[in-house]
mmCIF file of C-alpha atoms in Angstrom:
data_model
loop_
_atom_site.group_PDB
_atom_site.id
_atom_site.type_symbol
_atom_site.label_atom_id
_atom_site.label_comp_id
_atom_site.label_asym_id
_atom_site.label_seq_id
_atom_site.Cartn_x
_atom_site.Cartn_y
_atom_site.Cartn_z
ATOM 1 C CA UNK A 1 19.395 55.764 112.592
ATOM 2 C CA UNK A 2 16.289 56.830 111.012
ATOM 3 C CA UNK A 3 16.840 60.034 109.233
ATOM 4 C CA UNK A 4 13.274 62.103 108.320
ATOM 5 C CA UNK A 5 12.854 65.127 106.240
ATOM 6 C CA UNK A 6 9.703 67.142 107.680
ATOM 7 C CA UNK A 7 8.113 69.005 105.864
ATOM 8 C CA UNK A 8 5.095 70.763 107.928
ATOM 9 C CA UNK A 9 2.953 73.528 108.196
ATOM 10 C CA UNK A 10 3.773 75.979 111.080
ATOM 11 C CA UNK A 11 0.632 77.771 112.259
ATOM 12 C CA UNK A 12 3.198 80.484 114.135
ATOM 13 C CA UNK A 13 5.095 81.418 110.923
ATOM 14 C CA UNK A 14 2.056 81.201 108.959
ATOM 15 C CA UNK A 15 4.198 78.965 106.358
ATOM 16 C CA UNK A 16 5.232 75.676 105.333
ATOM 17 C CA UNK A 17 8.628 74.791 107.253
ATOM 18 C CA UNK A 18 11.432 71.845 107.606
ATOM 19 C CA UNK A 19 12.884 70.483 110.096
ATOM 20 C CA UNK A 20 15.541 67.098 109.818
ATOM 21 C CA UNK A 21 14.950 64.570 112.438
ATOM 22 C CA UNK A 22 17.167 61.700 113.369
ATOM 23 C CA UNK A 23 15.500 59.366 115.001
ATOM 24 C CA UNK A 24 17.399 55.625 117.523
ATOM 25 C CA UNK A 25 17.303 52.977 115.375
ATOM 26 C CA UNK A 26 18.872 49.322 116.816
ATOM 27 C CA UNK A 27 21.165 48.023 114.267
ATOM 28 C CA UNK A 28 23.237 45.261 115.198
ATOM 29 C CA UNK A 29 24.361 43.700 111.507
ATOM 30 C CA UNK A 30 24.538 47.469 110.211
ATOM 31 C CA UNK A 31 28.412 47.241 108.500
ATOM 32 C CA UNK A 32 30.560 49.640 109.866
ATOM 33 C CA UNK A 33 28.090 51.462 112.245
ATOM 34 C CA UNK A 34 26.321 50.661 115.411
ATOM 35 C CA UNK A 35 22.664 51.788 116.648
ATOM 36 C CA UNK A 36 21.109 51.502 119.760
ATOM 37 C CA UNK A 37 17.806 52.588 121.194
ATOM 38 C CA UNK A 38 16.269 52.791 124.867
ATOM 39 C CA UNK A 39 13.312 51.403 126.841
ATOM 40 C CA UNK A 40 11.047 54.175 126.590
ATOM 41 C CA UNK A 41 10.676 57.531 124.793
ATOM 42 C CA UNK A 42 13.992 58.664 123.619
ATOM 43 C CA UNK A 43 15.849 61.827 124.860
ATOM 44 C CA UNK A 44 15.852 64.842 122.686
ATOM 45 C CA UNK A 45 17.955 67.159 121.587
ATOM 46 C CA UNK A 46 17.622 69.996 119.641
ATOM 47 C CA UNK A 47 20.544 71.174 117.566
ATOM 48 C CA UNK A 48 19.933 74.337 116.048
ATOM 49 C CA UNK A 49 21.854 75.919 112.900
ATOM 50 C CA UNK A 50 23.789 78.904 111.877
ATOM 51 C CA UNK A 51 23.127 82.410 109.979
ATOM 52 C CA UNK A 52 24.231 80.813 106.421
ATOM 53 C CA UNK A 53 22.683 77.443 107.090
ATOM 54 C CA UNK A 54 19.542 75.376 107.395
ATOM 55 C CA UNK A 55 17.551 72.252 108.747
ATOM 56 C CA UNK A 56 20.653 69.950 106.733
ATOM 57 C CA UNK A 57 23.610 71.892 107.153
ATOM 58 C CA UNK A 58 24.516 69.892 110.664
ATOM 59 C CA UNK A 59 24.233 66.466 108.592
ATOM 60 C CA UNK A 60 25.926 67.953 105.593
ATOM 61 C CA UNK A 61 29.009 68.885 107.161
ATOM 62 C CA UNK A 62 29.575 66.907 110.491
ATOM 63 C CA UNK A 63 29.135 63.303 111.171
ATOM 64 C CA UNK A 64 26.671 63.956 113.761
ATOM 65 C CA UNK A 65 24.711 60.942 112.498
ATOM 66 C CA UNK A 66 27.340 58.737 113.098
ATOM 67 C CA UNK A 67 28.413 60.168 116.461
ATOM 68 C CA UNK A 68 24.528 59.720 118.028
ATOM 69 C CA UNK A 69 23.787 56.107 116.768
ATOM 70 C CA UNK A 70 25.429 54.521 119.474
ATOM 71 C CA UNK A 71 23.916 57.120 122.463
ATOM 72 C CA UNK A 72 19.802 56.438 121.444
ATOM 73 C CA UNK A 73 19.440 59.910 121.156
ATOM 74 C CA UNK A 74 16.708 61.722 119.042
ATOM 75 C CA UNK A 75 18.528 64.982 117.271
ATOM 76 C CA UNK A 76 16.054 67.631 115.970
ATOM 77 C CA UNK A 77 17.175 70.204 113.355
ATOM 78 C CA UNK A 78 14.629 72.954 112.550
ATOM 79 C CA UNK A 79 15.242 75.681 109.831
ATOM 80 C CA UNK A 80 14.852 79.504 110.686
ATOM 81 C CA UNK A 81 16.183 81.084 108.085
ATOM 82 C CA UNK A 82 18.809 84.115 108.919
ATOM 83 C CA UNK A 83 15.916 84.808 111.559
ATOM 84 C CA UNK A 84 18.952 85.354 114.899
ATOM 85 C CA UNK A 85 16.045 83.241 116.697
ATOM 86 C CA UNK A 86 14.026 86.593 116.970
ATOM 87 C CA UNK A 87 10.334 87.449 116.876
ATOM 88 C CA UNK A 88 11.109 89.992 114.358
ATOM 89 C CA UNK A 89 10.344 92.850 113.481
ATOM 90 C CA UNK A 90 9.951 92.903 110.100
ATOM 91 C CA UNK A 91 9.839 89.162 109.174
ATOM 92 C CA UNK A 92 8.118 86.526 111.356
ATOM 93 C CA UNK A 93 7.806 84.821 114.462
ATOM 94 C CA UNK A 94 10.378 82.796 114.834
ATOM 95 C CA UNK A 95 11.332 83.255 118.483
ATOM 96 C CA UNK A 96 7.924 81.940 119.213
ATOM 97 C CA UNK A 97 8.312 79.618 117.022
ATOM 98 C CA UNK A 98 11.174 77.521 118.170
ATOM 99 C CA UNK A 99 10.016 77.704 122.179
ATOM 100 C CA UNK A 100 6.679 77.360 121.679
ATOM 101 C CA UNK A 101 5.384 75.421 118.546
ATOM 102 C CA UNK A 102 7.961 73.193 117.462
ATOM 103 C CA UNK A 103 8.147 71.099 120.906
ATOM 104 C CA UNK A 104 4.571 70.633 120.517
ATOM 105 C CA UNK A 105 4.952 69.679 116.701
ATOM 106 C CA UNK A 106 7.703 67.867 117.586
ATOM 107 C CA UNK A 107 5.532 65.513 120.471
ATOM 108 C CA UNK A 108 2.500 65.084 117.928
ATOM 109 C CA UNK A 109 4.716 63.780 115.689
ATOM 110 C CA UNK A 110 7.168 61.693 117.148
ATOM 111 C CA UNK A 111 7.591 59.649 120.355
ATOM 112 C CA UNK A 112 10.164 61.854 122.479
ATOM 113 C CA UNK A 113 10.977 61.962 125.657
ATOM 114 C CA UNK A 114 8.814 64.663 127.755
ATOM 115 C CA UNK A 115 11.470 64.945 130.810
ATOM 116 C CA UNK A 116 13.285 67.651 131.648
ATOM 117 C CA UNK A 117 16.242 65.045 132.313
ATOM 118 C CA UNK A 118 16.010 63.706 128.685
ATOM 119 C CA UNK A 119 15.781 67.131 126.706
ATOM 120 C CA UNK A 120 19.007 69.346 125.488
ATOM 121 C CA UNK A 121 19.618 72.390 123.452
ATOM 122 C CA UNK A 122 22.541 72.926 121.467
ATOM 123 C CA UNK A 123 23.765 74.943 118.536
ATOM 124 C CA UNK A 124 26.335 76.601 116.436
ATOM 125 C CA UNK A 125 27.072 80.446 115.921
ATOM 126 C CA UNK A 126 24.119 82.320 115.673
ATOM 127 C CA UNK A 127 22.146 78.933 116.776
ATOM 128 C CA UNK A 128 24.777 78.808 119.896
ATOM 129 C CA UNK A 129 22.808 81.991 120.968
ATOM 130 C CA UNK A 130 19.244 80.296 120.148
ATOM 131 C CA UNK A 131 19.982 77.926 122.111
ATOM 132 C CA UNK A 132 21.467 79.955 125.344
ATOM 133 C CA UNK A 133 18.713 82.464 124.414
ATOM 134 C CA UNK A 134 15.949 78.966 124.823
ATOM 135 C CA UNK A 135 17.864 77.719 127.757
ATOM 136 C CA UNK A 136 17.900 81.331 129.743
ATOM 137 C CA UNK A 137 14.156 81.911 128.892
ATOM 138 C CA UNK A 138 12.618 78.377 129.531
ATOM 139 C CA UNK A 139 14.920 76.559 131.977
ATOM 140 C CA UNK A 140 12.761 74.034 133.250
ATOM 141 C CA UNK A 141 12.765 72.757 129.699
ATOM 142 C CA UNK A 142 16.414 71.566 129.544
ATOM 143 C CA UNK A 143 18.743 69.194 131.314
ATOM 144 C CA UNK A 144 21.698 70.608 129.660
ATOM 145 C CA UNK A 145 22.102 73.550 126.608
ATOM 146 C CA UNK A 146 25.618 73.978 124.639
ATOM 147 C CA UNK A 147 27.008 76.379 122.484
ATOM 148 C CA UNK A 148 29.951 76.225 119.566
ATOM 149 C CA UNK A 149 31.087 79.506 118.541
ATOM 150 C CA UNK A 150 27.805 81.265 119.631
ATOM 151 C CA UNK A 151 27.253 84.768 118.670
ATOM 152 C CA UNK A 152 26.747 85.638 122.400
ATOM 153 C CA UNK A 153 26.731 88.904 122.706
ATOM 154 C CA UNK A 154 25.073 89.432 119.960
ATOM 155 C CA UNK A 155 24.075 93.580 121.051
ATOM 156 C CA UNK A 156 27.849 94.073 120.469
ATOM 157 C CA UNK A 157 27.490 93.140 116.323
ATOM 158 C CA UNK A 158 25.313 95.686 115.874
ATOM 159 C CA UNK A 159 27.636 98.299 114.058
ATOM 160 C CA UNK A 160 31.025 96.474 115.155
ATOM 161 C CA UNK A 161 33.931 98.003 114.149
ATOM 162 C CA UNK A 162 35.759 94.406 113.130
ATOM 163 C CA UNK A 163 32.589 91.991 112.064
ATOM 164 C CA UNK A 164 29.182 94.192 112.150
ATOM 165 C CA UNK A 165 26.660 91.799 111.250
ATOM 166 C CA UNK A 166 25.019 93.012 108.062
ATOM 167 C CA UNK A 167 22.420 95.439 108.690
ATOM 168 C CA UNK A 168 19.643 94.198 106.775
ATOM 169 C CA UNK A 169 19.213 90.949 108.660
ATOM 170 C CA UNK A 170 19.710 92.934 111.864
ATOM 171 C CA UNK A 171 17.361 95.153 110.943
ATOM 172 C CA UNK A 172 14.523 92.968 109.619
ATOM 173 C CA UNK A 173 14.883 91.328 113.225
ATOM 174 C CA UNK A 174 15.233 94.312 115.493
ATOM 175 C CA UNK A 175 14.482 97.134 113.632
ATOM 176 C CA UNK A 176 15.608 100.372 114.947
ATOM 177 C CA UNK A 177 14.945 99.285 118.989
ATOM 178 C CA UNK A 178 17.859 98.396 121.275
ATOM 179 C CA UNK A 179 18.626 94.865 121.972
ATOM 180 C CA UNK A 180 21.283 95.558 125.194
ATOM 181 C CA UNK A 181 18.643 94.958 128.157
ATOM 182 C CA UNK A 182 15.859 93.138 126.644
ATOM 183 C CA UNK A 183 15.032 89.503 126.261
ATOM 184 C CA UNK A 184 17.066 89.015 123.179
ATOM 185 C CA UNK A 185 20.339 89.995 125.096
ATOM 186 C CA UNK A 186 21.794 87.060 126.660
ATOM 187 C CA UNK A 187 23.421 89.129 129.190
ATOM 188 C CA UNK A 188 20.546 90.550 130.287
ATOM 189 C CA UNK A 189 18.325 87.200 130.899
ATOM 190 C CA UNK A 190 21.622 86.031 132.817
ATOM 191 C CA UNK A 191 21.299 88.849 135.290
ATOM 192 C CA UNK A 192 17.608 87.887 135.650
ATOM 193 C CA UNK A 193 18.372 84.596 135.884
ATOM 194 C CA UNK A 194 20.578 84.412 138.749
ATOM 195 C CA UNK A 195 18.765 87.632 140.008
ATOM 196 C CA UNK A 196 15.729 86.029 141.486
ATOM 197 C CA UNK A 197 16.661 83.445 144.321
ATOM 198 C CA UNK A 198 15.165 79.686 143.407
ATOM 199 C CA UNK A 199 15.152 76.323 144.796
ATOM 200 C CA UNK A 200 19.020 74.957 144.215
ATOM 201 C CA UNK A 201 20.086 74.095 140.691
ATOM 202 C CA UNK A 202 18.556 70.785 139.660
ATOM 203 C CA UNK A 203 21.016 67.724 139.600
ATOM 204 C CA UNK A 204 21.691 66.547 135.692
ATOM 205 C CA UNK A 205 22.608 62.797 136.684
ATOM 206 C CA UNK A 206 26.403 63.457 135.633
ATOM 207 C CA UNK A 207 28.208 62.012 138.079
ATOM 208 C CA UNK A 208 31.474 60.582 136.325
ATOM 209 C CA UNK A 209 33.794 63.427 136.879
ATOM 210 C CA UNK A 210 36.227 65.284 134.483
ATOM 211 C CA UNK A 211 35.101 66.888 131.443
ATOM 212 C CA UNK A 212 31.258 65.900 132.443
ATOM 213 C CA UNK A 213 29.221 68.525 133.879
ATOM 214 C CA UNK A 214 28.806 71.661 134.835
ATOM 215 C CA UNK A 215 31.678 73.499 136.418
ATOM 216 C CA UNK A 216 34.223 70.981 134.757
ATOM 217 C CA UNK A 217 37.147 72.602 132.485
ATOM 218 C CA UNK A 218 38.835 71.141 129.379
ATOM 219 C CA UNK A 219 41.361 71.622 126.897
ATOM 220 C CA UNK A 220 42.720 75.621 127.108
ATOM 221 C CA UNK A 221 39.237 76.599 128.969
ATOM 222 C CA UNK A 222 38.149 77.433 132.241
ATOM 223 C CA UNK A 223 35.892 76.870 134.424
ATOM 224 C CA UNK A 224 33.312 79.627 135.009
ATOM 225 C CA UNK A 225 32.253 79.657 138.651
ATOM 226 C CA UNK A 226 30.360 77.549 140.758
ATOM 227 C CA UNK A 227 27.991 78.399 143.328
ATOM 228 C CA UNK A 228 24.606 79.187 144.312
ATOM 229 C CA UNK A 229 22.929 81.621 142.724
ATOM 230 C CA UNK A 230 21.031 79.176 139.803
ATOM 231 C CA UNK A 231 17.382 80.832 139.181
ATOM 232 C CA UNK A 232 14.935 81.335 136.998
ATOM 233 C CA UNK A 233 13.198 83.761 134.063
ATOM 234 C CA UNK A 234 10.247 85.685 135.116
ATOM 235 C CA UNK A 235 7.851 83.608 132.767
ATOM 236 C CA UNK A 236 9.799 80.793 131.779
ATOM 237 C CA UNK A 237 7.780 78.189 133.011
ATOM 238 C CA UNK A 238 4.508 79.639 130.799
ATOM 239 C CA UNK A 239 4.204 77.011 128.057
ATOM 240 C CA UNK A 240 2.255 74.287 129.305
ATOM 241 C CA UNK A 241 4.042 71.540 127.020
ATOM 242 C CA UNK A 242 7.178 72.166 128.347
ATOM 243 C CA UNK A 243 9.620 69.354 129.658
ATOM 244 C CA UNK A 244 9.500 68.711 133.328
ATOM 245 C CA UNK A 245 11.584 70.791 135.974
ATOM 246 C CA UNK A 246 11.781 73.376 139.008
ATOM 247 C CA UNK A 247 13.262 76.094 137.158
ATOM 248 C CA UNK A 248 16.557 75.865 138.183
ATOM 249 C CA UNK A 249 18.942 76.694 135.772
ATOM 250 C CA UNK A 250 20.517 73.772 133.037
ATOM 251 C CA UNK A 251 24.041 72.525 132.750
ATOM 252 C CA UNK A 252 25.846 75.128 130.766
ATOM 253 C CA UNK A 253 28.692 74.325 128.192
ATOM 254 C CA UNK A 254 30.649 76.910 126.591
ATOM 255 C CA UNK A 255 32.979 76.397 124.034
ATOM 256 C CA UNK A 256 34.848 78.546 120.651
ATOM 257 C CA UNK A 257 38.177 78.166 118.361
ATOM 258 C CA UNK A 258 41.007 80.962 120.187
ATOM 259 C CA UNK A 259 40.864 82.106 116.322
ATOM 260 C CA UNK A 260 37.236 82.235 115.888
ATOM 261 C CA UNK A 261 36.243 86.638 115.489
ATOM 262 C CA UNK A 262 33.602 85.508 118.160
ATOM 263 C CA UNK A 263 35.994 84.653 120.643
ATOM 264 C CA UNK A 264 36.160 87.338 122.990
ATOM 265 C CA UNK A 265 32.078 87.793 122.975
ATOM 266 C CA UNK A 266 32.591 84.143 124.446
ATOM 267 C CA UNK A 267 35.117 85.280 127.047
ATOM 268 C CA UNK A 268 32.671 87.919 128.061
ATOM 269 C CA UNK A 269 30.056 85.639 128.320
ATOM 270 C CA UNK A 270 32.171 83.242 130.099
ATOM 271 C CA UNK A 271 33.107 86.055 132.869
ATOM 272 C CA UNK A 272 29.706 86.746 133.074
ATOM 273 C CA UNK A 273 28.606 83.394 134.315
ATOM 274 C CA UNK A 274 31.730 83.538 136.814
ATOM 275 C CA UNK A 275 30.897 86.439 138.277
ATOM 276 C CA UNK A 276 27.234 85.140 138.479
ATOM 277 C CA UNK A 277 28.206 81.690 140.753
ATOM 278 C CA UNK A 278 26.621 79.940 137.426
ATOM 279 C CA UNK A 279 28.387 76.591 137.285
ATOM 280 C CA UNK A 280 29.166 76.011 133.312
ATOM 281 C CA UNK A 281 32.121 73.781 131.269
ATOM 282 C CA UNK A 282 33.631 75.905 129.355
ATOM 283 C CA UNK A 283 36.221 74.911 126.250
ATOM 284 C CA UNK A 284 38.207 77.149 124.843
ATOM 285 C CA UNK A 285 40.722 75.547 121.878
ATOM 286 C CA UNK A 286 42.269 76.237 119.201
ATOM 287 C CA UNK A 287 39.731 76.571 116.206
ATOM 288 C CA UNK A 288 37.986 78.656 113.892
ATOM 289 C CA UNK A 289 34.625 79.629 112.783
ATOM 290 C CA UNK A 290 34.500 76.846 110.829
ATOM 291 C CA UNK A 291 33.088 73.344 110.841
ATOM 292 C CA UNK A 292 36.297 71.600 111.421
ATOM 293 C CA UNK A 293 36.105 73.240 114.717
ATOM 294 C CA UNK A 294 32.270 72.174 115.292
ATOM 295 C CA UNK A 295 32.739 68.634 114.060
ATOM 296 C CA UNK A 296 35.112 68.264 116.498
ATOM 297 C CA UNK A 297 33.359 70.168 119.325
ATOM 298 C CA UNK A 298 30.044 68.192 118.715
ATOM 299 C CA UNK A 299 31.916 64.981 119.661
ATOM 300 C CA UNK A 300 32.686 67.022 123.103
ATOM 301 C CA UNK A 301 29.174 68.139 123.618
ATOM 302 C CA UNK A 302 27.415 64.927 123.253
ATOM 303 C CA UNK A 303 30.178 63.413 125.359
ATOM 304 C CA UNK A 304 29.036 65.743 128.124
ATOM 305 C CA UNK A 305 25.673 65.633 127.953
ATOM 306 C CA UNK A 306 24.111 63.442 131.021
ATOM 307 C CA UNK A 307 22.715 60.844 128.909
ATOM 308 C CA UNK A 308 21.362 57.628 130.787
ATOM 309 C CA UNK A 309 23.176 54.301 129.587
ATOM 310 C CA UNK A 310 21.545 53.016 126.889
ATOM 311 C CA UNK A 311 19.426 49.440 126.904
ATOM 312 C CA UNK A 312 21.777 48.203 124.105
#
């Protein structure tokens, strides 16, 4: 694959920024590694980092490289700092940021895929929110949107009795407002979501059965509900370079260590989306917070993601 270090100036934040791109590359006499790429613009996905980490930390410490070569899949990684994929209060826009500008940078700068069938979200702790969080708001972006140990409900680490998360990066985000109820709290845009009745939830091309899909179970997990019920955000569909779509909402996949101290936010979370009729795979095994755990659940995710077969 074609690996890029991107250096650019983001107009939003008002600073220069990085994101890491990988980018299909064919390679056929490539020793120990195969490549392949795909008539057309590639599919997308951004993969989105944690509170300690940045743009590299995903090819630092997995061999996510490795594991997309073979699927012509384009992987973007954008840095945003120890931001919780807020607009914050006291800090910058990142929120806006990550749904708004960086598809657009993204487009100008590389040939991707503009389909809502080729595009996915995925990410890691507090990026496993961002990306729930981007999915929720704008779900006639995304074909599909994961999450590995995400921080997802992230009102309850405010002043936790176990694992608070530390108050200065909560407060330069939030400030002194509440999160529970507003469009930060995943919760909350669930509710909305499957609030508002919508045309039926959009079909992701997954077909092949067990462990692929929404509403499909693996290892110790279980699946969360399935059912009508799929809708959309009041005002998701706004930005006009969004992927393609009705609205309906994306395949969901859910997954966290039994050991990880964010494991029973994801049970909540997961009994949310039962409750709801939301169709979602959810996998929970035994793991930490740690990236043994995500290197291992990345290989799951991209597994599940409905991918079209490659020209290779």
């Amino acid at each position: 694959m074609a690996r890029i270090r991107c250096d650019f100036f983001s107009e939003t934040l008002g600073l220069s920024t990085s994101m890491t791109v990988l980018l299909p590359e064919r390679a056929a006499t490539q020793i120990g590694m195969s490549g392949s790429t795909r008539t057309g613009d590639p599919p997308v996905l951004y993969l989105l980092h944690g509170l300690s980490d940045d743009d590299t930390t995903w090819l630092r410490r997995t061999s996510v490289e490795r594991y997309v070569a073979p699927l012509g899949l384009a992987v973007v990684m954008p840095q945003v700092a120890r931001s919780l994929y807020a607009d914050q209060e006291y800090g910058s826009q990142y929120w806006t940021f990550l749904s708004q500008e960086l598809p657009k940078v993204c487009h100008s700068f590389f040939r991707l895929s503009r389909r809502r069938a080729d595009t996915f979200v995925a990410g890691l702790s507090m990026g496993g929110y961002g990306a729930l969080k981007w999915a929720l708001q704008q779900p006639g972006r995304f074909a599909a949107a994961a999450s590995l140990s995400g921080a997802l409900d992230l009102a309850s680490r405010h002043r936790h009795p176990q694992r608070p998360l530390d108050p200065a990066t909560w407060h330069a985000a939030f400030g002194d407002r509440t999160v529970r109820g507003t469009d930060d709290d995943l919760l909350t845009l669930l509710d909305r979501a499957t609030s508002v009745p919508t045309r039926s939830r959009p079909d992701t091309g997954n077909t092949d059965g067990a462990g692929h899909g929404a509403g499909a179970a693996s290892g110790a997990g279980a699946e969360a509900g399935r059912g009508a019920g799929a809708g959309s955000v009041a005002g998701a569909g706004s930005d006009g370079d969004r992927a393609d779509g009705d609205g309906g909402l994306p395949a969901l996949w859910i997954g966290c260590g039994t050991g990880d101290f964010l494991y029973d936010d994801n049970v909540r979370f997961a009994d949310a989306l039962q409750r709801a009729g939301v169709p979602a795979t959810v996998d929970f095994s035994s793991g930490g917070h740690d990236w043994e755990y995500w290197d291992r659940a990345i290989r799951d995710v991209l597994a599940w993601l409905p991918l079209a077969p490659t020209t290779d």
